[in-house]
mmCIF file of C-alpha atoms in Angstrom:
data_model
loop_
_atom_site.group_PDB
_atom_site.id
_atom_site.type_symbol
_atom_site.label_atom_id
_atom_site.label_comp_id
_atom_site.label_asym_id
_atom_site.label_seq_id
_atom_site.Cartn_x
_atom_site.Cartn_y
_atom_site.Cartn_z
ATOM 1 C CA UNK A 196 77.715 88.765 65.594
ATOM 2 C CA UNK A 197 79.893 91.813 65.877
ATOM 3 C CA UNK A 198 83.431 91.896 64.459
ATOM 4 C CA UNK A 199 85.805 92.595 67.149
ATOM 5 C CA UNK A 200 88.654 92.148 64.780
ATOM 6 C CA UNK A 201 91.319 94.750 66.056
ATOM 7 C CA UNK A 202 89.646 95.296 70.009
ATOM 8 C CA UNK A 203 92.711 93.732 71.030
ATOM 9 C CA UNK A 204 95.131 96.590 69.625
ATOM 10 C CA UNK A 205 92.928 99.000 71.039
ATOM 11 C CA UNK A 206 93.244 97.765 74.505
ATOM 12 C CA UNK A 207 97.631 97.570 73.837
ATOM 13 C CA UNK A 208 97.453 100.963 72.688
ATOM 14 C CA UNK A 209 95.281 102.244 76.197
ATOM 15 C CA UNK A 210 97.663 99.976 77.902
ATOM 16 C CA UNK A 211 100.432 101.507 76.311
ATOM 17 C CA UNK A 212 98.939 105.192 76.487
ATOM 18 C CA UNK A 213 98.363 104.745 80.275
ATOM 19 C CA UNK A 214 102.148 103.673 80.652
ATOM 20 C CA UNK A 215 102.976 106.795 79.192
ATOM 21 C CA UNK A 216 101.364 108.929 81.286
ATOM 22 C CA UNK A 217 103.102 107.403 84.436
ATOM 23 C CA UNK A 218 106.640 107.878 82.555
ATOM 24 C CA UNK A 219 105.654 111.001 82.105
ATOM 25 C CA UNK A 220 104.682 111.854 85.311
ATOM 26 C CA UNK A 221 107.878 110.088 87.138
ATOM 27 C CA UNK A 222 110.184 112.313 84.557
ATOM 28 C CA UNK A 223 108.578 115.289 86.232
ATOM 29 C CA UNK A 224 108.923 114.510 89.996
ATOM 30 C CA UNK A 225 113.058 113.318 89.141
ATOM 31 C CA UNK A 226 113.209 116.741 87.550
ATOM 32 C CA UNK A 227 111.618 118.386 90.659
ATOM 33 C CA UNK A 228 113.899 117.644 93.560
ATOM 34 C CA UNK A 229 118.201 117.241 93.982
ATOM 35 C CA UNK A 230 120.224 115.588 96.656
ATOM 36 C CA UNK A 231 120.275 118.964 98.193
ATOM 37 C CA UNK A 232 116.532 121.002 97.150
ATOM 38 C CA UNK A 233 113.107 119.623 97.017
ATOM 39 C CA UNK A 234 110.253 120.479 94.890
ATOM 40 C CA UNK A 235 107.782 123.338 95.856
ATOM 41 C CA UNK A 236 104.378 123.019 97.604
ATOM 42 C CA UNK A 237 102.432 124.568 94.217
ATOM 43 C CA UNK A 238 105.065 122.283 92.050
ATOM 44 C CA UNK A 239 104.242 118.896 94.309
ATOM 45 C CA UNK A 240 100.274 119.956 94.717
ATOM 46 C CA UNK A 241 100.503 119.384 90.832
ATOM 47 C CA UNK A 242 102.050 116.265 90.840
ATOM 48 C CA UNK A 243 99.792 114.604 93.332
ATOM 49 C CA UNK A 244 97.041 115.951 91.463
ATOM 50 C CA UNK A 245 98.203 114.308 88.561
ATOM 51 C CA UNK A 246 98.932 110.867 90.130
ATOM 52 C CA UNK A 247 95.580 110.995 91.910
ATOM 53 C CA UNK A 248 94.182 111.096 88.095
ATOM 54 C CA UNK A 249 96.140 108.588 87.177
ATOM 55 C CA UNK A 250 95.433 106.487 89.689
ATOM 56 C CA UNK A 251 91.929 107.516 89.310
ATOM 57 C CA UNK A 252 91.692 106.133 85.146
ATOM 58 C CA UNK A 253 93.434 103.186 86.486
ATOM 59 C CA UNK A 254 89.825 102.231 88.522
ATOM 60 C CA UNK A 255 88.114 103.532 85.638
ATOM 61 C CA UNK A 256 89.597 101.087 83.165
ATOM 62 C CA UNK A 257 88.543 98.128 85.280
ATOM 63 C CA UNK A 258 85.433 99.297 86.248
ATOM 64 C CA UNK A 259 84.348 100.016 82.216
ATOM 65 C CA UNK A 260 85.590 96.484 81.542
ATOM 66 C CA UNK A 261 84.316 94.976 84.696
ATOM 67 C CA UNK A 262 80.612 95.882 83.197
ATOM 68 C CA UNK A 263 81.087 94.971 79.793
ATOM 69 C CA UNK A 264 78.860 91.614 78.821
ATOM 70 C CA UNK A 265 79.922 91.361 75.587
ATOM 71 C CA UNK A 266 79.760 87.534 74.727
ATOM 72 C CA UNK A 267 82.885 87.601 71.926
ATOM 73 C CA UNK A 268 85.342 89.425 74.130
ATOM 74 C CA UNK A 269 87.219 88.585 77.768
ATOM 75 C CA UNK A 270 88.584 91.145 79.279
ATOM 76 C CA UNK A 271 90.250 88.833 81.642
ATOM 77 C CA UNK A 272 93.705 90.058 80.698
ATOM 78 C CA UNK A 273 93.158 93.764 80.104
ATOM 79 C CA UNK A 274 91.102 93.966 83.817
ATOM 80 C CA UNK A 275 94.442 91.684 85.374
ATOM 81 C CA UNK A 276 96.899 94.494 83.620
ATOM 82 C CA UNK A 277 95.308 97.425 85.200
ATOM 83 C CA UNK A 278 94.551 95.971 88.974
ATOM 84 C CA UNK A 279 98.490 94.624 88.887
ATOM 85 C CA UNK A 280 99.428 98.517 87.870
ATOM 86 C CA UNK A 281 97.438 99.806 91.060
ATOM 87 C CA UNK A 282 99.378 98.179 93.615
ATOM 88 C CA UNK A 283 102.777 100.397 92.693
ATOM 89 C CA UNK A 284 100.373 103.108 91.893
ATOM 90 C CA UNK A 285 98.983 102.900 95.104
ATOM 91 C CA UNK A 286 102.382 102.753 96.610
ATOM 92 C CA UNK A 287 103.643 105.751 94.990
ATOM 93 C CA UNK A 288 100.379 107.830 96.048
ATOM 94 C CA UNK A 289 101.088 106.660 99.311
ATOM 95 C CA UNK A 290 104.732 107.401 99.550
ATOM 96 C CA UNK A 291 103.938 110.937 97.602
ATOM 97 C CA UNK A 292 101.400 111.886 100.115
ATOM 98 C CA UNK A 293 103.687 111.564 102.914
ATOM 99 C CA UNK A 294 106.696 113.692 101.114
ATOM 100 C CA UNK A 295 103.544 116.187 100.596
ATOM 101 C CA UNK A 296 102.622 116.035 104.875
ATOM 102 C CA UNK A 297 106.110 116.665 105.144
ATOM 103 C CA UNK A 298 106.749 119.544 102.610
ATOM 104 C CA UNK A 299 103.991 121.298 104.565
ATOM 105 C CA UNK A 300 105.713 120.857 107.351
ATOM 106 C CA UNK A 301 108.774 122.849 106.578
ATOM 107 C CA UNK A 302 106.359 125.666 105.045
ATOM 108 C CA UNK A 303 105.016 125.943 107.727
ATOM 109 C CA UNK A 304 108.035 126.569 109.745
ATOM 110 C CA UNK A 305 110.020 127.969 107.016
ATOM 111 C CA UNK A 306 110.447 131.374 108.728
ATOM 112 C CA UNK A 307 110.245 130.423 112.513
ATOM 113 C CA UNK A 308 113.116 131.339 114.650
ATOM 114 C CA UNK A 309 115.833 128.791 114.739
ATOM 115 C CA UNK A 310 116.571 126.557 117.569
ATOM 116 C CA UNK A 311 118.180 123.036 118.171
ATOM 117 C CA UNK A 312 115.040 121.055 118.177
ATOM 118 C CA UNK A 313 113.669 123.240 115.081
ATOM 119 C CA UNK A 314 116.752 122.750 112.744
ATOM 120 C CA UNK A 315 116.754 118.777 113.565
ATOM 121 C CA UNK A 316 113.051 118.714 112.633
ATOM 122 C CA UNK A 317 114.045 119.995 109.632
ATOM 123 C CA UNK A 318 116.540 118.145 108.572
ATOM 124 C CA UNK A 319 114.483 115.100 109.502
ATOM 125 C CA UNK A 320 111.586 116.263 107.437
ATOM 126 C CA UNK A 321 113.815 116.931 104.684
ATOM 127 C CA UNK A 322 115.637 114.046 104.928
ATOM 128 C CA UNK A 323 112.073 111.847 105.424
ATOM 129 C CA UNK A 324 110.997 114.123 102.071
ATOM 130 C CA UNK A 325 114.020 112.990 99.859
ATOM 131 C CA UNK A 326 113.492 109.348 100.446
ATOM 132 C CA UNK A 327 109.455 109.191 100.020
ATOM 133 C CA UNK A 328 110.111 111.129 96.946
ATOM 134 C CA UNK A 329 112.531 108.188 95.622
ATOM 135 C CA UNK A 330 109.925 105.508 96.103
ATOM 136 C CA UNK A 331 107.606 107.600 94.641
ATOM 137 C CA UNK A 332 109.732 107.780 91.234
ATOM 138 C CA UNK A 333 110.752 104.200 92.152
ATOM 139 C CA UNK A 334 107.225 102.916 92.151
ATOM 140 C CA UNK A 335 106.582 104.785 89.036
ATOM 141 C CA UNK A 336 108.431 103.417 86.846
ATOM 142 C CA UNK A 337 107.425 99.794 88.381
ATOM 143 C CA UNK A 338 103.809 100.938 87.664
ATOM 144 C CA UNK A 339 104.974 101.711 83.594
ATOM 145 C CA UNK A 340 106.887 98.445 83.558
ATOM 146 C CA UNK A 341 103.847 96.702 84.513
ATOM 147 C CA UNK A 342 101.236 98.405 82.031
ATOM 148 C CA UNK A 343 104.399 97.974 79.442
ATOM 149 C CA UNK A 344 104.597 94.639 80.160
ATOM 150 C CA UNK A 345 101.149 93.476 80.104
ATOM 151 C CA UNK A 346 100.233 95.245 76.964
ATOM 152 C CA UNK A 347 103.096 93.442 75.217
ATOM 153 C CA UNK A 348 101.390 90.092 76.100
ATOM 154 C CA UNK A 349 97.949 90.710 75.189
ATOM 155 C CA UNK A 350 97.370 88.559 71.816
ATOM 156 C CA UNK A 351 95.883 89.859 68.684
ATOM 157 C CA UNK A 352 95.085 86.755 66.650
ATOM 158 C CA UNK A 353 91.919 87.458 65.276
ATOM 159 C CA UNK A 354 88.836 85.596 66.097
ATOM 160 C CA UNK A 355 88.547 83.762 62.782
ATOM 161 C CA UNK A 356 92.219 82.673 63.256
ATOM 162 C CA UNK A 357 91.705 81.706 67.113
ATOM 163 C CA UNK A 358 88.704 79.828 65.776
ATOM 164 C CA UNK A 359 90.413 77.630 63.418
ATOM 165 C CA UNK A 360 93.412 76.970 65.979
ATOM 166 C CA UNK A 361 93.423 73.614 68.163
ATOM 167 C CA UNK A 362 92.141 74.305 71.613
ATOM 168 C CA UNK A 363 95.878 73.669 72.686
ATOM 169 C CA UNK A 364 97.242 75.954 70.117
ATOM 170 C CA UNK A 365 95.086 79.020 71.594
ATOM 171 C CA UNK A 366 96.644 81.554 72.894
ATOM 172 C CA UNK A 367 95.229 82.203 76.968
ATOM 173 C CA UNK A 368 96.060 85.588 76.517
ATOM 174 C CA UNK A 369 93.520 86.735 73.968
ATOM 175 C CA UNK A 370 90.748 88.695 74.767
ATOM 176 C CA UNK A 371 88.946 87.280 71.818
ATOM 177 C CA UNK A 372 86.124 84.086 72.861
ATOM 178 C CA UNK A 373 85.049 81.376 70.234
ATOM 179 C CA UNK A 374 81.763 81.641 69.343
ATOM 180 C CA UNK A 375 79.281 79.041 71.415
ATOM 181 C CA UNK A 376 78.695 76.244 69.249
ATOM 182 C CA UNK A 377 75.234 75.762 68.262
ATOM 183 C CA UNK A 378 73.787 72.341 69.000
ATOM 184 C CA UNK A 379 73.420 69.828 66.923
ATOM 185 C CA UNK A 380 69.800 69.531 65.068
ATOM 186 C CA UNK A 381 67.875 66.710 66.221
ATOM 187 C CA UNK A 382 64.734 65.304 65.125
ATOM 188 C CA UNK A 383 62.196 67.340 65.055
ATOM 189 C CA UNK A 384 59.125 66.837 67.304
ATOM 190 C CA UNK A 385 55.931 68.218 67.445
ATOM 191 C CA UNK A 386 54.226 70.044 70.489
ATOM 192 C CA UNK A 387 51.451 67.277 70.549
ATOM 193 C CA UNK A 388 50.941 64.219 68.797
ATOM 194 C CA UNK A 389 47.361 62.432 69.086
ATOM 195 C CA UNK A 390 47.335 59.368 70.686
ATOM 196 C CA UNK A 391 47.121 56.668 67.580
ATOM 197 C CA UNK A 392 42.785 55.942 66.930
ATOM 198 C CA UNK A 393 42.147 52.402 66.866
ATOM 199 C CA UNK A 394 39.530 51.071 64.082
ATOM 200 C CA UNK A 395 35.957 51.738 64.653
#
């Protein structure tokens, strides 16, 4: 059987690791944009590039785990982490893409001539810019909370120790599974056995 004695630190750290990368990221849009400025088209092309990755190793996580048979381990846990962690990483692609829509926007009219209607479309794109750009960083951090959180209650008892605990002293958490019992011997029988000869 193998020894998966230490998978379960592996998956915190990836957890973990993952989180990171989504702190990361949210420290880089904050520092992008003020109350009064917002970040460049080549500045926020990088950052939804980024986020799409991220988003991207999110699906890749489950998907390696999802097609994993490995009798001694359940991924159960590590697979419930990472699909909770898309739904504010979805929400902050979301909200990014439609800053993005609108930073294009105001390229695009950056050096048209000014009128009423013009200047209040830009303000309102501006305006429409700041706040997707605060759920962005909003749903962020949710999104490292989340992969924080649920790497923080994946167990690590080793198997040997989860197999010598009571059922009701086993942790639900762990990734580890008991080994299957084998069955109890019973008598032996043989594949054919003559019918008994009476005497001649």
């Amino acid at each position: 059987m193998t020894d998966h004695t230490g998978r379960a630190g592996l998956e915190k750290d990836e957890l973990y690791a993952l989180a990171l990368e989504f702190e990361q990221l949210r420290t880089e849009v904050v520092r992008s944009y003020t109350h009064s400025t917002l970040p460049d088209l080549a500045t926020a092309s990088h950052h939804l590039g980024a986020l799409t990755g991220l988003v991207k190793d999110l699906s890749d996580e489950v998907l390696f785990r999802a097609t994993d048979s490995d009798p001694g381990l359940d991924f159960g846990p590590v697979i419930a982490a990472y699909t909770s962690a898309s739904a504010p990483a979805g929400r902050a692609m979301n909200n990014y893409t439609e800053a993005f829509e609108q930073l294009g926007f105001l390229r695009r009219y950056a050096e048209a001539p000014a009128s009423a209607n013009l200047l209040d479309a830009r303000q309102s794109a501006f305006d429409v810019t700041q706040d997707r750009l605060d759920l962005t960083v909003d749903s962020l951090q949710e999104t490292y909370i989340e992969l924080r959180r649920a790497a923080d209650r994946i167990d690590g008892t080793p198997p040997r120790v989860l197999a010598a605990l009571s059922r009701s002293a086993r942790p639900t958490n762990s990734i580890y599974r008991l080994p299957v019992e084998p069955p109890a011997p019973g008598p032996v029988r043989l594949a054919y056995t003559p019918a008994p000869r009476h005497g001649r």
